[in-house]
Short mmCIF file of C-alpha atoms and ligand atoms in Angstrom, two decimals:
data_model
loop_
_atom_site.label_atom_id
_atom_site.label_comp_id
_atom_site.label_asym_id
_atom_site.label_seq_id
_atom_site.Cartn_x
_atom_site.Cartn_y
_atom_site.Cartn_z
CA MET V 1 -38.24 -14.58 25.79
CA LEU V 2 -36.27 -11.33 25.73
CA ALA V 3 -33.35 -13.15 24.18
CA SER V 4 -35.52 -14.59 21.48
CA ALA V 5 -37.13 -11.15 20.77
CA CYS V 6 -33.65 -9.64 20.45
CA GLY V 7 -32.63 -12.48 18.17
CA THR V 8 -35.66 -11.87 15.95
CA LEU V 9 -34.97 -8.12 15.85
CA ALA V 10 -31.33 -8.73 14.99
CA ALA V 11 -32.29 -11.16 12.26
CA GLY V 12 -34.80 -8.61 10.89
CA LEU V 13 -32.23 -5.80 10.89
CA SER V 14 -29.61 -7.97 9.31
CA HIS V 15 -32.16 -8.91 6.60
CA VAL V 16 -32.92 -5.21 5.92
CA PHE V 17 -29.22 -4.38 5.87
CA SER V 18 -28.33 -7.17 3.51
CA GLU V 19 -31.31 -6.25 1.27
CA GLN V 20 -29.97 -2.68 1.10
CA LEU V 21 -26.50 -3.94 0.28
CA ARG V 22 -27.90 -6.35 -2.33
CA ARG V 23 -29.77 -3.50 -4.07
CA GLY V 24 -26.62 -1.41 -3.98
CA SER V 25 -27.98 1.17 -1.53
CA PRO V 26 -27.27 3.29 0.40
CA PRO V 27 -24.55 4.78 -1.82
CA PRO V 28 -21.19 5.46 -0.13
CA GLN V 29 -21.65 8.52 2.09
CA ARG V 30 -18.69 10.43 0.80
CA SER V 31 -19.33 13.73 2.51
CA VAL V 32 -19.61 12.03 5.90
CA SER V 33 -16.84 9.46 5.74
CA ARG V 34 -14.28 11.21 3.52
CA VAL V 35 -12.77 13.76 5.80
CA ARG V 36 -9.74 15.02 3.87
CA SER V 37 -6.51 15.10 5.82
CA GLY V 38 -3.97 15.92 3.06
CA SER V 39 -2.28 12.59 3.66
CA PHE V 40 0.27 10.89 1.41
CA LEU V 41 -2.43 8.41 0.39
CA GLU V 42 -4.72 11.20 -0.75
CA ASP V 43 -1.85 12.97 -2.50
CA ILE V 44 -1.12 9.96 -4.69
CA THR V 45 -4.78 9.27 -5.54
CA SER V 46 -5.95 10.91 -8.77
CA SER V 47 -9.58 11.96 -9.23
CA GLU V 48 -9.98 9.23 -11.92
CA PHE V 49 -8.72 6.63 -9.47
CA GLU V 50 -11.15 7.79 -6.78
CA ALA V 51 -14.07 7.87 -9.27
CA ARG V 52 -13.36 4.29 -10.30
CA TYR V 53 -13.16 3.26 -6.66
CA ASP V 54 -16.64 4.77 -6.16
CA GLU V 55 -18.01 2.63 -8.97
CA ILE V 56 -16.49 -0.48 -7.43
CA ALA V 57 -17.81 0.38 -3.97
CA ALA V 58 -21.30 1.02 -5.37
CA ALA V 59 -21.35 -2.42 -6.93
CA ARG V 60 -19.58 -4.40 -4.21
CA PRO V 61 -20.90 -4.52 -0.66
CA ASP V 62 -17.75 -6.29 0.55
CA VAL V 63 -15.71 -3.26 -0.54
CA ARG V 64 -18.12 -0.88 1.20
CA VAL V 65 -17.71 -2.92 4.37
CA ILE V 66 -13.93 -2.55 4.06
CA GLU V 67 -14.42 1.22 3.79
CA TYR V 68 -16.67 1.21 6.88
CA ILE V 69 -14.05 -0.79 8.79
CA LEU V 70 -10.99 1.18 7.69
CA GLY V 71 -12.42 4.64 7.16
CA TRP V 72 -11.14 7.13 4.60
CA PRO V 73 -8.21 7.59 3.73
CA LYS V 74 -6.95 4.31 5.22
CA LEU V 75 -9.24 2.58 2.73
CA LEU V 76 -6.92 3.87 0.02
CA GLU V 77 -4.30 1.35 1.18
CA TRP V 78 -6.73 -1.35 0.06
CA ALA V 79 -7.52 0.48 -3.20
CA HIS V 80 -3.85 0.94 -4.17
CA SER V 81 -2.91 -2.68 -3.41
CA VAL V 82 -5.70 -5.27 -3.61
CA GLY V 83 -7.95 -2.93 -5.65
CA ALA V 84 -5.22 -2.05 -8.15
CA TYR V 85 -4.47 -5.76 -8.50
CA GLU V 86 -8.05 -7.00 -8.93
CA ASP V 87 -9.65 -4.28 -11.02
CA ALA V 88 -8.47 -3.73 -14.61
CA THR V 89 -9.52 -0.06 -14.70
CA LEU V 90 -7.66 0.80 -11.49
CA ARG V 91 -4.70 -1.21 -12.75
CA ASN V 92 -4.58 0.93 -15.90
CA LEU V 93 -4.50 4.10 -13.81
CA VAL V 94 -1.27 3.17 -12.02
CA PRO V 95 2.18 2.13 -13.33
CA ALA V 96 2.67 -1.43 -14.59
CA VAL V 97 3.60 -4.12 -12.10
CA PRO V 98 7.14 -5.53 -12.53
CA PRO V 99 7.52 -9.20 -13.51
CA PRO V 100 7.62 -11.82 -10.72
CA GLU V 101 11.35 -12.49 -10.96
CA LEU V 102 12.13 -8.80 -10.29
CA ARG V 103 9.51 -8.51 -7.53
CA GLY V 104 10.91 -11.66 -5.91
CA ILE V 105 14.45 -10.26 -5.63
CA THR V 106 13.32 -7.21 -3.71
CA ALA V 107 10.32 -8.20 -1.59
CA ASP V 108 7.30 -10.49 -1.34
CA PRO V 109 6.46 -11.18 -5.01
CA ALA V 110 2.68 -11.59 -4.50
CA VAL V 111 1.30 -8.52 -6.32
CA PRO V 112 -1.07 -7.10 -3.65
CA VAL V 113 1.62 -7.57 -0.98
CA PHE V 114 4.31 -6.05 -3.19
CA LEU V 115 2.05 -3.02 -3.81
CA TRP V 116 0.85 -2.64 -0.22
CA THR V 117 4.30 -2.88 1.38
CA GLY V 118 5.71 -0.43 -1.19
CA LEU V 119 2.92 2.02 -0.45
CA VAL V 120 3.09 1.97 3.34
CA GLU V 121 6.88 2.00 3.36
CA ALA V 122 7.03 4.99 1.00
CA GLU V 123 4.53 6.70 3.32
CA LEU V 124 6.68 5.81 6.33
CA MET V 125 9.84 7.27 4.73
CA LEU V 126 7.99 10.51 4.03
CA HIS V 127 6.49 10.56 7.53
CA VAL V 128 9.92 10.25 9.15
CA TYR V 129 11.31 12.92 6.82
CA ARG V 130 8.50 15.38 7.58
CA ARG V 131 8.78 14.77 11.32
CA HIS V 132 12.43 15.83 11.22
CA ARG V 133 12.06 18.60 8.64
CA PRO V 134 8.67 20.27 9.10
CA ASP V 135 10.25 23.56 8.00
CA VAL V 136 10.96 22.53 4.41
CA ASP V 137 7.66 20.89 3.61
CA SER V 138 6.50 23.81 1.48
CA ARG V 139 9.01 23.20 -1.31
CA ARG V 140 9.41 20.19 -3.58
CA PRO V 141 11.95 17.86 -1.93
CA ARG V 142 14.56 16.08 -4.01
CA ILE V 143 14.33 12.42 -3.09
CA LEU V 144 16.67 9.52 -3.90
CA ASP V 145 15.66 5.90 -3.36
CA PHE V 146 19.10 4.31 -3.08
CA GLY V 147 18.85 0.63 -4.14
CA CYS V 148 15.34 1.20 -5.50
CA GLY V 149 14.95 -2.31 -6.94
CA CYS V 150 12.05 -2.43 -9.39
CA GLY V 151 10.48 0.75 -8.00
CA ARG V 152 8.35 -0.76 -5.22
CA MET V 153 8.32 2.67 -3.51
CA THR V 154 9.38 5.11 -6.24
CA ARG V 155 6.25 4.15 -8.22
CA PHE V 156 4.19 6.00 -5.58
CA PHE V 157 6.41 9.09 -5.25
CA GLY V 158 6.54 9.27 -9.05
CA SER V 159 2.77 9.65 -9.23
CA ARG V 160 3.14 13.28 -8.08
CA PRO V 161 6.06 14.92 -9.90
CA ASP V 162 4.65 18.30 -8.83
CA LYS V 163 5.21 17.39 -5.16
CA TRP V 164 8.44 15.36 -5.20
CA LEU V 165 11.40 15.22 -7.55
CA THR V 166 12.00 11.49 -7.49
CA HIS V 167 15.23 9.70 -8.37
CA GLY V 168 16.14 6.05 -7.94
CA CYS V 169 19.45 4.25 -8.35
CA GLU V 170 20.23 0.60 -8.62
CA VAL V 171 23.17 -1.73 -9.17
CA ASN V 172 21.14 -4.47 -10.89
CA PRO V 173 20.77 -3.42 -14.56
CA ARG V 174 17.52 -5.40 -14.99
CA HIS V 175 15.84 -3.30 -12.29
CA VAL V 176 17.23 -0.12 -13.86
CA ALA V 177 15.94 -1.04 -17.33
CA TRP V 178 12.48 -1.88 -15.99
CA CYS V 179 12.17 1.36 -13.99
CA GLN V 180 13.41 3.51 -16.87
CA LYS V 181 10.81 1.99 -19.19
CA ASN V 182 7.84 1.90 -16.83
CA LEU V 183 8.20 4.76 -14.34
CA PRO V 184 8.37 7.89 -16.53
CA ASN V 185 8.23 10.35 -13.64
CA VAL V 186 11.14 8.74 -11.83
CA THR V 187 14.71 9.29 -13.00
CA THR V 188 16.44 5.96 -12.45
CA ALA V 189 20.22 5.64 -12.77
CA GLN V 190 22.68 2.79 -12.89
CA CYS V 191 24.98 2.55 -9.86
CA ASN V 192 28.16 0.57 -9.30
CA VAL V 193 28.82 -1.84 -6.48
CA TRP V 194 31.15 0.77 -4.98
CA PRO V 195 30.67 4.56 -4.69
CA PRO V 196 30.39 7.18 -5.90
CA ALA V 197 26.79 7.24 -7.10
CA PRO V 198 26.30 9.40 -10.22
CA TYR V 199 24.98 12.53 -8.49
CA GLU V 200 26.51 15.84 -7.56
CA SER V 201 27.35 16.58 -3.93
CA GLY V 202 24.66 18.19 -1.77
CA PHE V 203 21.85 17.52 -4.28
CA PHE V 204 19.24 15.60 -2.25
CA ASP V 205 16.94 16.55 0.63
CA LEU V 206 16.09 12.94 1.40
CA ILE V 207 17.91 9.71 0.57
CA TYR V 208 16.25 6.56 1.82
CA CYS V 209 17.65 3.03 1.57
CA LEU V 210 15.27 0.26 2.41
CA SER V 211 16.67 -3.26 2.81
CA VAL V 212 20.00 -2.33 1.23
CA PHE V 213 22.32 -2.06 4.24
CA THR V 214 20.73 -5.35 5.33
CA HIS V 215 22.89 -7.01 2.64
CA LEU V 216 26.22 -5.16 2.53
CA PRO V 217 29.57 -6.18 4.04
CA GLU V 218 31.19 -3.71 6.42
CA SER V 219 33.61 -1.99 4.01
CA ARG V 220 30.85 -1.36 1.46
CA ALA V 221 28.43 -0.16 4.14
CA ASP V 222 31.06 2.31 5.37
CA ALA V 223 31.79 3.57 1.88
CA TRP V 224 28.09 4.04 1.01
CA ILE V 225 27.30 5.88 4.25
CA LYS V 226 30.03 8.36 3.31
CA ASP V 227 28.69 8.72 -0.23
CA ILE V 228 25.09 9.15 0.95
CA THR V 229 26.31 11.88 3.31
CA ARG V 230 28.14 13.52 0.39
CA MET V 231 24.99 13.58 -1.76
CA LEU V 232 22.81 15.16 0.97
CA ALA V 233 22.28 18.91 1.17
CA PRO V 234 23.11 20.46 4.57
CA GLY V 235 20.24 19.50 6.90
CA GLY V 236 19.16 16.74 4.47
CA LEU V 237 18.16 13.37 5.84
CA GLY V 238 19.34 9.83 5.15
CA ILE V 239 16.95 7.10 6.26
CA VAL V 240 18.51 3.65 6.31
CA THR V 241 16.95 0.38 7.42
CA THR V 242 19.04 -2.29 9.11
CA GLN V 243 18.58 -5.64 10.83
CA GLY V 244 19.16 -5.60 14.57
CA ASN V 245 17.64 -7.30 17.60
CA ALA V 246 14.05 -7.22 16.31
CA ALA V 247 15.02 -9.13 13.15
CA LEU V 248 17.29 -11.52 15.05
CA GLU V 249 14.58 -12.36 17.58
CA THR V 250 12.09 -13.00 14.77
CA ILE V 251 14.54 -15.34 13.05
CA ARG V 252 15.31 -17.12 16.33
CA ALA V 253 11.58 -17.78 16.88
CA SER V 254 10.67 -18.88 13.36
CA SER V 255 11.89 -21.91 11.44
CA LEU V 256 10.56 -20.32 8.24
CA HIS V 257 12.88 -17.34 8.74
CA GLN V 258 15.78 -19.63 9.71
CA GLU V 259 15.30 -21.37 6.37
CA MET V 260 15.03 -18.08 4.45
CA PHE V 261 18.20 -16.74 6.05
CA ARG V 262 19.94 -20.12 5.98
CA LEU V 263 20.80 -19.70 9.65
CA SER V 264 20.34 -22.40 12.29
CA VAL V 265 18.64 -21.51 15.55
CA GLN V 266 22.02 -21.98 17.28
CA ALA V 267 23.77 -19.62 14.83
CA VAL V 268 21.15 -16.92 15.51
CA ALA V 269 21.41 -17.44 19.26
CA ASP V 270 25.21 -17.03 18.97
CA ILE V 271 24.86 -13.76 17.03
CA ILE V 272 22.43 -12.43 19.66
CA ALA V 273 24.68 -13.49 22.56
CA ARG V 274 27.74 -11.78 21.06
CA PHE V 275 25.98 -8.85 19.39
CA GLU V 276 27.47 -6.14 21.62
CA GLU V 277 31.06 -7.29 21.19
CA SER V 278 30.60 -8.23 17.48
CA PRO V 279 28.17 -5.50 16.42
CA PHE V 280 28.52 -5.92 12.63
CA VAL V 281 27.73 -9.42 11.38
CA PHE V 282 27.84 -10.26 7.68
CA VAL V 283 26.78 -13.71 6.45
CA GLN V 284 27.78 -14.13 2.81
CA TYR V 285 25.14 -15.54 0.38
CA ASP V 286 25.93 -18.78 -1.42
CA ASP V 287 26.76 -18.47 -5.13
CA ALA V 288 23.22 -19.16 -6.41
CA ASN V 289 21.65 -16.52 -4.15
CA ALA V 290 24.34 -13.94 -4.94
CA ARG V 291 23.89 -14.54 -8.69
CA ARG V 292 20.12 -14.10 -8.36
CA ALA V 293 20.51 -10.80 -6.47
CA ASN V 294 22.99 -9.54 -9.12
CA ALA V 295 24.27 -6.86 -6.74
CA GLY V 296 27.96 -7.78 -6.47
CA THR V 297 29.62 -10.98 -5.30
CA ASP V 298 30.16 -9.70 -1.76
CA TYR V 299 26.48 -9.74 -0.80
CA GLY V 300 24.56 -11.45 1.99
CA SER V 301 22.63 -10.91 5.25
CA THR V 302 23.85 -8.16 7.55
CA PHE V 303 23.01 -7.51 11.20
CA ILE V 304 24.12 -4.24 12.82
CA HIS V 305 23.90 -3.26 16.48
CA PRO V 306 22.56 0.31 17.12
CA ASP V 307 25.63 1.22 19.21
CA TYR V 308 27.82 0.48 16.19
CA MET V 309 25.85 2.89 14.00
CA ARG V 310 26.02 5.63 16.64
CA SER V 311 29.78 5.37 16.92
CA ARG V 312 30.84 4.31 13.43
CA TRP V 313 28.49 6.30 11.19
CA GLU V 314 28.58 9.53 13.18
CA SER V 315 31.17 11.94 11.73
CA ARG V 316 31.98 15.61 11.22
CA GLU V 317 29.53 15.62 8.29
CA CYS V 318 26.94 13.12 9.51
CA GLU V 319 24.84 13.06 12.67
CA VAL V 320 22.89 9.96 13.75
CA VAL V 321 19.71 11.66 14.92
CA GLU V 322 17.40 8.76 15.65
CA ILE V 323 17.30 4.98 15.73
CA LEU V 324 13.88 3.30 15.77
CA PRO V 325 14.35 -0.39 16.75
CA GLY V 326 11.92 -2.54 14.75
CA GLY V 327 10.49 0.68 13.23
CA LEU V 328 9.81 -0.99 9.90
CA ARG V 329 6.86 -3.29 10.57
CA SER V 330 8.54 -4.59 13.78
CA TRP V 331 11.16 -6.19 11.57
CA GLN V 332 13.98 -3.86 10.48
CA ASP V 333 15.40 -0.95 12.48
CA ILE V 334 15.21 2.56 11.03
CA VAL V 335 18.26 4.82 11.33
CA VAL V 336 17.93 8.52 10.62
CA LEU V 337 21.07 10.44 9.59
CA ARG V 338 21.37 14.18 9.10
CA ARG V 339 23.95 15.98 6.96
CA ARG V 340 25.52 18.59 9.19
C1 SAM Y 1 16.29 -6.25 -0.88
S1 SAM Y 1 16.43 -5.22 -2.26
C2 SAM Y 1 15.40 -3.85 -1.81
C3 SAM Y 1 14.96 -3.05 -3.00
C4 SAM Y 1 14.13 -1.82 -2.67
N1 SAM Y 1 14.84 -0.92 -1.78
C5 SAM Y 1 12.81 -2.24 -2.04
O1 SAM Y 1 12.71 -2.14 -0.81
O2 SAM Y 1 11.93 -2.68 -2.78
C6 SAM Y 1 18.05 -4.49 -2.14
C7 SAM Y 1 18.40 -3.71 -3.39
O3 SAM Y 1 19.61 -2.98 -3.20
C8 SAM Y 1 20.29 -2.97 -4.43
N2 SAM Y 1 21.71 -2.61 -4.23
C9 SAM Y 1 22.66 -3.30 -3.60
N3 SAM Y 1 23.87 -2.68 -3.68
C10 SAM Y 1 23.66 -1.54 -4.37
C11 SAM Y 1 24.50 -0.47 -4.80
N4 SAM Y 1 25.81 -0.45 -4.58
N5 SAM Y 1 23.94 0.54 -5.49
C12 SAM Y 1 22.63 0.53 -5.76
N6 SAM Y 1 21.79 -0.47 -5.41
C13 SAM Y 1 22.29 -1.49 -4.72
C14 SAM Y 1 20.06 -4.39 -4.94
O4 SAM Y 1 20.33 -4.56 -6.29
C15 SAM Y 1 18.59 -4.59 -4.59
O5 SAM Y 1 17.73 -4.19 -5.63
#
């Protein structure tokens, strides 16, 4: 009896609620739910973008539910990825999306995924930087995205030239051409396979390299760590992602990843078993894959043990200040370097 009364009440409430949603009311309660926190997501959201989001939310109950679930400003992750993909007005308020062949070289080519991963990874780079350098937050940092691809992350930093001076560099000329044409607030430069990069010494406060050292052979990795150190101002940070145990364990457990990496389960198990004694493993791409990447012939999949980075990358100029195993979405490790 009680159960059936509760069921009736619930059905009645759900009817009222869905009626309200159908009529487009209540309107989003901005003053209640939008507590401003000065986050990266808020920084990159223009007032026009937010106004258009409001129109969408007023018309679409499913979007309001997403806002209720996520809260503000987390909701902005949805708006800058799925929203900016689905809605033509939002899409026009952000930079163009690169073509599929360029997206596919650098990350997941599906547009909302490409945008969402770029957004949260740019936010993560800035979070790590600010955690290590809270003192310099008041001035506009000079940032370099080394191996920026088609601007998956620089597109977000570039949206606020008043807050960050954003540079990107790339070895693949097609990425460079696309970024130069489509990301006007980002200065993108052509790099060579080998250093030096075309920047003066000590220029940058932050240089981040996402999924670049995951492809380089040892001699090139060594040379680029030295050049990144050269380009950093004293106290500046280098944030480099690498593949270590977290990536290897994922590949060992997943046939999909074994196929992607062209590694058998036995080959991965062997790398894991010998990782401490062979802490830098480079598996060269086949010709077709190397041609597609267009980043030098000596290019492939690289796995680096944290102990190696601590001993090999540490120098008179460069301190390894932190290693976060699996810090990038439980997949790649994050290594934080500081210019002494
Ligand atoms: C897997 S992609 C990642 C791209 C970008 N960091 C991102 O996360 O979207 C690796 C990138 O590093 C670039 N790269 C490799 N060697 C480089 C070098 N010597 N100088 C600049 N870029 C390089 C490649 O061309 C490629 O775009």
